[in-house]
CSV table of C-alpha atoms in Angstrom, one decimal:
chain,number,residue,atom,x,y,z
A,1,MET,CA,0.2,-0.2,0.1
A,2,LYS,CA,1.5,3.4,-1.4
A,3,THR,CA,1.0,6.1,1.6
A,4,VAL,CA,1.0,9.9,1.5
A,5,ILE,CA,1.1,11.6,5.2
A,6,SER,CA,0.0,15.0,5.2
A,7,GLY,CA,0.7,17.3,8.8
A,8,TYR,CA,2.7,20.0,10.3
A,9,TYR,CA,6.1,17.9,9.8
A,10,GLY,CA,9.5,19.8,8.9
A,11,PHE,CA,8.9,22.5,11.0
A,12,ASP,CA,10.9,21.3,13.9
A,13,ASN,CA,8.3,21.1,16.7
A,14,ILE,CA,9.1,18.6,18.8
A,15,GLY,CA,5.3,17.8,19.4
A,16,ASP,CA,4.7,17.0,15.9
A,17,GLU,CA,7.9,15.0,14.8
A,18,ALA,CA,6.9,12.5,17.8
A,19,VAL,CA,4.0,12.5,15.9
A,20,LEU,CA,5.2,11.7,12.6
A,21,LYS,CA,7.8,9.0,14.1
A,22,CYS,CA,5.1,7.5,15.9
A,23,LEU,CA,2.8,7.2,12.8
A,24,VAL,CA,5.3,6.0,10.6
A,25,GLU,CA,6.6,3.6,13.1
A,26,GLY,CA,3.1,2.2,13.3
A,27,LEU,CA,3.0,1.9,9.3
A,28,LYS,CA,5.7,-0.3,9.2
A,29,GLU,CA,4.9,-2.5,11.8
A,30,ARG,CA,2.0,-3.2,9.7
A,31,GLY,CA,3.7,-4.1,7.0
A,32,ILE,CA,2.9,-0.8,5.1
A,33,THR,CA,6.4,0.3,4.3
A,34,ASP,CA,6.0,2.9,0.9
A,35,ILE,CA,5.7,6.0,2.8
A,36,THR,CA,5.4,9.6,1.4
A,37,VAL,CA,5.3,12.4,3.6
A,38,LEU,CA,4.7,16.0,2.6
A,39,SER,CA,7.1,17.8,4.6
A,40,ASN,CA,8.6,21.6,4.9
A,41,LYS,CA,12.2,20.0,4.7
A,42,PRO,CA,11.8,17.0,2.7
A,43,ASP,CA,15.4,15.8,2.6
A,44,GLU,CA,15.8,16.0,6.6
A,45,THR,CA,12.4,14.4,7.2
A,46,SER,CA,13.2,11.7,4.4
A,47,LYS,CA,16.6,10.8,5.8
A,48,LYS,CA,15.2,11.3,9.2
A,49,TYR,CA,12.4,8.9,9.5
A,50,ASN,CA,13.9,6.6,6.4
A,51,VAL,CA,10.9,7.4,4.4
A,52,LYS,CA,9.9,9.6,0.8
A,53,ALA,CA,9.5,13.0,1.5
A,54,VAL,CA,8.2,16.2,-1.1
A,55,ASP,CA,7.6,19.8,-0.2
A,56,ARG,CA,4.1,20.7,1.2
A,57,ALA,CA,4.4,23.9,-0.6
A,58,SER,CA,4.6,22.2,-4.0
A,59,PHE,CA,1.7,21.5,-5.4
A,60,LYS,CA,3.3,19.7,-8.5
A,61,GLU,CA,5.0,17.8,-6.1
A,62,ILE,CA,1.9,16.7,-4.0
A,63,TYR,CA,0.0,16.1,-7.0
A,64,LYS,CA,2.3,13.7,-8.0
A,65,ALA,CA,2.7,11.8,-4.9
A,66,LEU,CA,-1.0,11.1,-4.2
A,67,LYS,CA,-1.3,10.2,-8.1
A,68,GLN,CA,1.0,7.5,-7.1
A,69,ALA,CA,-0.7,6.6,-3.8
A,70,ASP,CA,-3.4,4.2,-2.6
A,71,VAL,CA,-4.2,6.3,0.5
A,72,LEU,CA,-3.8,9.7,2.3
A,73,LEU,CA,-3.5,9.8,5.8
A,74,SER,CA,-4.0,13.7,7.6
A,75,GLY,CA,-3.2,13.7,10.5
A,76,GLY,CA,-2.1,13.7,13.6
A,77,GLY,CA,-2.4,17.2,15.4
A,78,SER,CA,-4.2,19.7,15.2
A,79,LEU,CA,-4.8,20.2,11.8
A,80,ILE,CA,-8.6,20.8,11.5
A,81,GLN,CA,-9.1,24.3,13.3
A,82,ASP,CA,-9.0,28.0,12.3
A,83,LYS,CA,-7.4,29.2,15.4
A,84,THR,CA,-4.0,29.5,14.0
A,85,SER,CA,-5.3,31.0,10.5
A,86,SER,CA,-7.9,30.4,7.7
A,87,LYS,CA,-5.5,29.4,5.3
A,88,SER,CA,-3.4,26.4,7.4
A,89,LEU,CA,-7.6,24.9,8.0
A,90,TRP,CA,-7.8,25.3,3.8
A,91,TYR,CA,-4.8,23.7,3.4
A,92,TYR,CA,-5.0,20.3,5.2
A,93,LEU,CA,-8.7,20.0,4.2
A,94,GLY,CA,-7.6,21.0,0.0
A,95,ILE,CA,-5.3,18.0,0.4
A,96,MET,CA,-7.9,15.8,1.7
A,97,PHE,CA,-10.2,17.4,-1.6
A,98,MET,CA,-7.2,16.7,-3.8
A,99,GLY,CA,-7.1,12.9,-2.6
A,100,LYS,CA,-11.1,12.5,-3.1
A,101,LEU,CA,-10.6,13.9,-6.8
A,102,LEU,CA,-8.0,11.6,-7.5
A,103,ARG,CA,-10.2,8.4,-6.6
A,104,LYS,CA,-7.5,7.7,-2.9
A,105,LYS,CA,-8.9,6.4,0.0
A,106,VAL,CA,-8.6,9.3,2.6
A,107,TYR,CA,-8.6,8.9,6.3
A,108,VAL,CA,-8.1,11.1,9.6
A,109,MET,CA,-5.9,9.8,11.8
A,110,GLY,CA,-5.0,10.7,15.7
A,111,GLN,CA,-6.2,14.7,15.0
A,112,GLY,CA,-7.8,16.8,17.8
A,113,ILE,CA,-10.2,18.9,16.1
A,114,GLY,CA,-11.2,22.6,16.4
A,115,PRO,CA,-12.1,25.0,17.1
A,116,VAL,CA,-13.5,26.3,13.7
A,117,ASP,CA,-14.8,29.6,14.4
A,118,LYS,CA,-16.0,31.0,10.9
A,119,LYS,CA,-19.1,30.0,9.5
A,120,PHE,CA,-17.6,29.1,5.9
A,121,ASN,CA,-15.0,27.1,7.4
A,122,ARG,CA,-17.2,25.4,9.3
A,123,TRP,CA,-19.3,24.3,6.0
A,124,LEU,CA,-16.0,23.5,4.3
A,125,THR,CA,-15.2,21.4,6.9
A,126,ALA,CA,-18.3,19.3,7.4
A,127,ARG,CA,-18.3,19.5,3.3
A,128,ILE,CA,-15.1,17.5,3.1
A,129,LEU,CA,-15.0,15.7,6.1
A,130,ASN,CA,-18.0,13.8,5.4
A,131,LYS,CA,-16.5,12.4,1.9
A,132,VAL,CA,-13.4,11.0,3.7
A,133,ASP,CA,-13.3,7.4,4.5
A,134,GLY,CA,-12.6,7.0,8.1
A,135,ILE,CA,-12.0,9.5,10.9
A,136,ALA,CA,-9.9,8.6,14.0
A,137,VAL,CA,-9.9,11.2,17.0
A,138,ARG,CA,-7.7,11.7,19.5
A,139,ASP,CA,-10.6,12.5,22.4
A,140,GLU,CA,-14.1,12.9,23.0
A,141,LEU,CA,-14.0,16.2,23.0
A,142,SER,CA,-13.2,15.9,19.1
A,143,LYS,CA,-15.7,13.6,18.5
A,144,GLU,CA,-18.5,15.6,19.9
A,145,TYR,CA,-17.1,18.9,18.3
A,146,LEU,CA,-17.6,16.8,14.8
A,147,LYS,CA,-20.9,16.3,15.4
A,148,GLN,CA,-21.7,20.3,15.9
A,149,LEU,CA,-20.0,20.6,12.8
A,150,ASN,CA,-22.6,18.3,11.1
A,151,VAL,CA,-20.1,15.6,10.0
A,152,LYS,CA,-22.5,12.4,9.8
A,153,LYS,CA,-19.1,9.9,9.1
A,154,ASP,CA,-18.6,7.3,12.2
A,155,VAL,CA,-16.1,8.6,14.3
A,156,VAL,CA,-13.6,6.0,16.0
A,157,VAL,CA,-12.6,7.6,19.5
A,158,ALA,CA,-8.8,6.8,19.2
A,159,ALA,CA,-6.2,8.1,21.6
A,160,ASP,CA,-2.6,10.5,20.3
A,161,LEU,CA,-0.6,8.8,18.7
A,162,VAL,CA,2.4,9.7,20.6
A,163,LEU,CA,1.3,7.5,23.2
A,164,ASN,CA,2.7,4.4,21.7
A,165,PHE,CA,6.6,6.3,21.8
A,166,SER,CA,9.0,4.2,22.7
A,167,GLY,CA,13.0,5.2,23.7
A,168,GLY,CA,14.6,8.4,25.4
A,169,ASN,CA,14.6,6.6,28.8
A,170,ASN,CA,18.4,7.8,29.6
A,171,ARG,CA,19.7,9.9,32.4
A,172,GLU,CA,23.1,9.7,31.2
A,173,ILE,CA,21.8,11.8,27.8
A,174,PHE,CA,20.3,14.4,30.2
A,175,GLY,CA,23.6,14.8,32.0
A,176,LYS,CA,25.5,15.5,29.0
A,177,ILE,CA,22.7,18.0,27.3
A,178,LEU,CA,22.6,19.8,31.4
A,179,GLU,CA,26.5,20.0,30.7
A,180,LYS,CA,26.6,21.2,27.0
A,181,GLU,CA,24.2,24.2,28.0
A,182,GLY,CA,26.2,24.7,31.0
A,183,ILE,CA,24.1,23.9,33.6
A,184,ASP,CA,24.6,23.0,37.3
A,185,LEU,CA,24.8,19.4,37.5
A,186,ASN,CA,24.9,19.3,41.0
A,187,PHE,CA,21.5,19.3,41.8
A,188,SER,CA,19.2,15.9,42.7
A,189,GLU,CA,16.1,16.9,41.1
A,190,TYR,CA,14.9,19.4,38.2
A,191,ALA,CA,11.3,20.5,37.2
A,192,LEU,CA,10.8,22.0,34.0
A,193,ILE,CA,8.4,24.2,32.2
A,194,CYS,CA,7.0,24.2,28.9
A,195,THR,CA,5.6,27.4,27.9
A,196,ARG,CA,4.5,28.9,25.0
A,197,GLU,CA,3.3,32.0,23.2
A,198,TRP,CA,-0.4,32.3,22.7
A,199,GLY,CA,-1.7,35.7,23.4
A,200,ASN,CA,-0.4,35.5,26.8
A,201,SER,CA,-0.9,38.7,29.1
A,202,GLU,CA,2.0,39.7,31.3
A,203,LEU,CA,0.0,38.7,33.9
A,204,SER,CA,0.3,35.2,33.0
A,205,ARG,CA,4.0,35.6,32.6
A,206,VAL,CA,4.5,36.8,36.4
A,207,GLU,CA,2.0,34.2,37.8
A,208,LEU,CA,4.2,31.2,36.1
A,209,ALA,CA,7.1,33.0,37.4
A,210,ARG,CA,5.6,32.9,41.0
A,211,ALA,CA,4.9,29.3,40.8
A,212,ALA,CA,8.2,28.6,39.6
A,213,ASP,CA,9.7,30.8,42.3
A,214,PHE,CA,7.6,28.8,44.9
A,215,ILE,CA,8.5,25.3,43.4
A,216,ALA,CA,12.3,26.1,43.5
A,217,GLN,CA,12.0,27.3,47.0
A,218,ASP,CA,9.7,25.1,48.8
A,219,TYR,CA,11.2,21.6,47.0
A,220,GLY,CA,14.4,22.5,46.0
A,221,TYR,CA,14.0,21.8,42.7
A,222,LYS,CA,16.3,23.3,40.1
A,223,ILE,CA,14.1,24.9,37.5
A,224,VAL,CA,14.5,24.4,33.8
A,225,PHE,CA,12.8,25.9,30.8
A,226,LEU,CA,12.1,23.1,28.1
A,227,PRO,CA,11.2,24.9,24.5
A,228,PHE,CA,9.6,22.1,22.3
A,229,TYR,CA,9.7,25.0,19.5
A,230,HIS,CA,12.2,27.4,18.6
A,231,GLU,CA,9.8,30.6,19.2
A,232,ASP,CA,9.5,29.1,23.0
A,233,ILE,CA,13.1,30.2,23.8
A,234,GLU,CA,11.9,33.9,23.4
A,235,GLU,CA,8.6,33.1,25.3
A,236,SER,CA,10.5,31.3,28.3
A,237,ASP,CA,12.9,34.2,28.7
A,238,ARG,CA,10.1,36.4,28.8
A,239,VAL,CA,8.7,34.3,31.7
A,240,ALA,CA,12.1,33.9,33.2
A,241,THR,CA,12.6,37.7,33.6
A,242,TYR,CA,10.4,37.5,36.2
A,243,MET,CA,11.5,35.1,38.4
A,244,LYS,CA,13.8,35.8,41.6
A,245,MET,CA,15.2,32.2,42.0
A,246,PRO,CA,17.8,30.8,39.5
A,247,CYS,CA,16.8,28.9,36.4
A,248,GLU,CA,18.1,27.9,33.2
A,249,ILE,CA,16.5,28.1,29.4
A,250,LEU,CA,17.7,25.0,26.9
A,251,THR,CA,18.8,27.0,23.9
A,252,GLU,CA,20.0,24.0,21.5
A,253,LYS,CA,17.8,22.0,19.3
A,254,TYR,CA,17.3,18.3,20.3
A,255,GLU,CA,15.5,15.3,19.2
A,256,VAL,CA,12.5,14.0,20.3
A,257,GLU,CA,14.3,11.0,22.3
A,258,GLU,CA,17.0,13.2,23.8
A,259,ILE,CA,13.6,16.1,24.7
A,260,LEU,CA,12.0,12.3,26.5
A,261,SER,CA,15.7,11.4,28.2
A,262,ILE,CA,15.3,14.8,29.7
A,263,ILE,CA,11.3,14.5,30.7
A,264,ARG,CA,12.3,11.4,32.3
A,265,SER,CA,14.9,12.4,34.2
A,266,SER,CA,13.1,15.0,35.7
A,267,SER,CA,10.8,15.2,39.0
A,268,LEU,CA,7.9,17.7,37.9
A,269,LEU,CA,6.9,19.4,34.6
A,270,ILE,CA,4.6,22.3,34.0
A,271,GLY,CA,3.5,22.4,30.5
A,272,VAL,CA,1.6,24.5,28.2
A,273,ARG,CA,2.3,22.8,25.1
A,274,LEU,CA,0.1,19.5,25.0
A,275,HIS,CA,2.8,17.2,24.0
A,276,SER,CA,4.9,18.2,26.9
A,277,LEU,CA,2.0,17.3,28.9
A,278,ILE,CA,2.0,13.7,27.2
A,279,PHE,CA,5.8,13.3,27.2
A,280,ALA,CA,5.2,13.4,30.6
A,281,PHE,CA,2.3,11.4,31.3
A,282,ILE,CA,3.6,8.3,29.4
A,283,SER,CA,7.1,8.7,31.3
A,284,LEU,CA,4.7,8.9,34.4
A,285,ILE,CA,6.4,11.8,35.8
A,286,PRO,CA,4.2,14.2,37.7
A,287,PHE,CA,2.7,17.2,35.5
A,288,VAL,CA,0.3,20.0,35.9
A,289,GLY,CA,-1.2,21.5,32.3
A,290,ILE,CA,-1.8,25.0,31.5
A,291,SER,CA,-4.2,25.2,29.2
A,292,TYR,CA,-4.4,27.2,26.0
A,293,ASP,CA,-6.7,25.4,23.5
A,294,PRO,CA,-9.4,23.1,24.0
A,295,LYS,CA,-6.8,20.0,22.8
A,296,VAL,CA,-5.3,20.4,26.4
A,297,GLU,CA,-8.9,19.7,28.2
A,298,GLY,CA,-9.3,17.0,25.7
A,299,PHE,CA,-6.3,15.2,27.0
A,300,LEU,CA,-6.5,16.2,30.7
A,301,LYS,CA,-10.1,14.9,30.8
A,302,SER,CA,-9.2,11.6,29.2
A,303,ILE,CA,-7.2,10.8,31.9
A,304,GLY,CA,-9.5,11.9,34.8
A,305,GLU,CA,-7.5,15.5,35.3
A,306,SER,CA,-8.0,18.9,34.8
A,307,SER,CA,-6.1,22.0,34.2
A,308,ALA,CA,-4.6,24.4,36.4
A,309,GLY,CA,-6.6,27.4,34.7
A,310,ASP,CA,-6.7,28.8,31.2
A,311,ILE,CA,-3.4,30.6,30.1
A,312,ASN,CA,-4.7,34.0,30.3
A,313,SER,CA,-6.6,33.4,34.0
A,314,PHE,CA,-4.5,31.1,36.0
A,315,THR,CA,-2.9,32.3,39.1
A,316,ALA,CA,0.2,30.9,40.9
A,317,GLU,CA,-1.6,29.6,43.7
A,318,ASP,CA,-3.6,27.4,40.7
A,319,ILE,CA,-0.5,25.7,40.1
A,320,LEU,CA,0.8,25.0,43.3
A,321,ASN,CA,-2.4,23.6,44.8
A,322,LYS,CA,-2.3,21.1,41.7
A,323,VAL,CA,1.5,20.5,42.3
A,324,SER,CA,0.7,19.7,46.5
A,325,SER,CA,-2.0,17.7,45.7
A,326,ILE,CA,0.0,15.6,43.2
A,327,LEU,CA,3.4,15.2,45.1
A,328,GLN,CA,1.3,14.8,48.4
A,329,ARG,CA,-0.1,11.6,47.1
A,330,LYS,CA,3.1,11.1,44.6
A,331,LYS,CA,2.5,7.3,44.9
A,332,GLU,CA,-1.1,6.8,44.4
A,333,TYR,CA,-1.0,9.4,41.5
A,334,ILE,CA,1.8,7.3,39.6
A,335,ASN,CA,-0.8,4.2,40.1
A,336,GLU,CA,-3.6,6.0,38.6
A,337,MET,CA,-1.6,7.5,35.5
A,338,SER,CA,0.1,3.8,35.0
A,339,LYS,CA,-3.4,2.6,34.5
A,340,TYR,CA,-4.9,5.2,32.4
A,341,LEU,CA,-1.7,5.0,30.4
A,342,ASP,CA,-2.3,1.0,29.6
A,343,GLU,CA,-6.1,1.9,28.6
A,344,LEU,CA,-4.6,5.0,26.0
A,345,LYS,CA,-1.8,3.0,24.5
A,346,GLU,CA,-4.6,0.4,23.6
A,347,ARG,CA,-6.6,3.3,22.4
A,348,ALA,CA,-3.6,4.9,20.3
A,349,LYS,CA,-3.8,1.7,18.1
A,350,LYS,CA,-7.4,2.2,17.2
A,351,ASN,CA,-5.9,5.1,14.9
A,352,PHE,CA,-4.4,2.1,12.4
A,353,ASP,CA,-7.2,0.2,13.0
A,354,ILE,CA,-9.7,2.2,10.7
A,355,LEU,CA,-7.2,1.7,7.8
A,356,PHE,CA,-7.9,-1.6,7.6
A,357,GLU,CA,-11.3,-2.4,9.4
A,358,HIS,CA,-13.4,-2.1,5.5
A,359,ASN,CA,-10.4,-2.5,3.4
A,360,LYS,CA,-8.4,-5.4,2.2
A,361,PHE,CA,-4.8,-3.2,0.9
A,362,GLU,CA,-1.6,-5.1,-0.4
A,363,VAL,CA,1.3,-4.0,2.1
């Protein structure tokens, strides 16, 4: 089966690169090896994941890849939304529409849906998604949102593809990264902050900095900012300027396995980025989420948790109350997360089931 994958790939976003890695590995485990990825950096993507790759901005290359393919996979990530921009939504819907025009099987996999606010965008989204061959979303909120958009297709509730990520469990890598970045190695425990810019008010930065200071003072953790995307470095610096306690910001570019090794070697994570929370979850590291998008609440709800609040209205006390509650019952918390993890790992596999449920492809 010749497969084309469409998503936000080749932009050095750790979360999306982790999604792609898990998607490619999942396909290969099922015997699907002829894979072409639409990427912003096709040469780098091809080498990194041992797949074919074409320029996602070239209509000619996309058309050629789809013409030769059997299946188009759209996902994972948060592609079906117009919060970022309408152009982004139109791009991903356009790729799906092209796939259907060329009479290919088209599947939505591992996606978090919404928000889609503009009237035309809601109509267009429903029109195209009602024509695809299968939809698997990563949470119940996404399924409900598709109903609100008037999407009539059967929707499978799976889970984020990254939940089945393996590797990245090396304390030695963490030590080498700290040494490379010139960070004090004498601390026994580290607390990570993974923030991002999303219309944040200065007040939210002050409150996050206050929470980080209290965590450093009360628990003795070394505060380290861990960017998941190059733009996060600047946002981390904005927050750090309000801190009174010493902190560090990782500024080098790291691979997915290295990021996971950093998280697995830490004691606590405060995250705005969705996949920072998912990485902490699969590592069974205590974490607190700050919500900037429904996808964060959707993930937290799926594991019986809630956020510390919205990115523009939370307080330091909101974060500290969550941290205190978790660390006071740390063993029980980890046991609970472990049970949810086993369940969601199985659900994540459902993303691939839609490919074979009603079709017999030659792989």
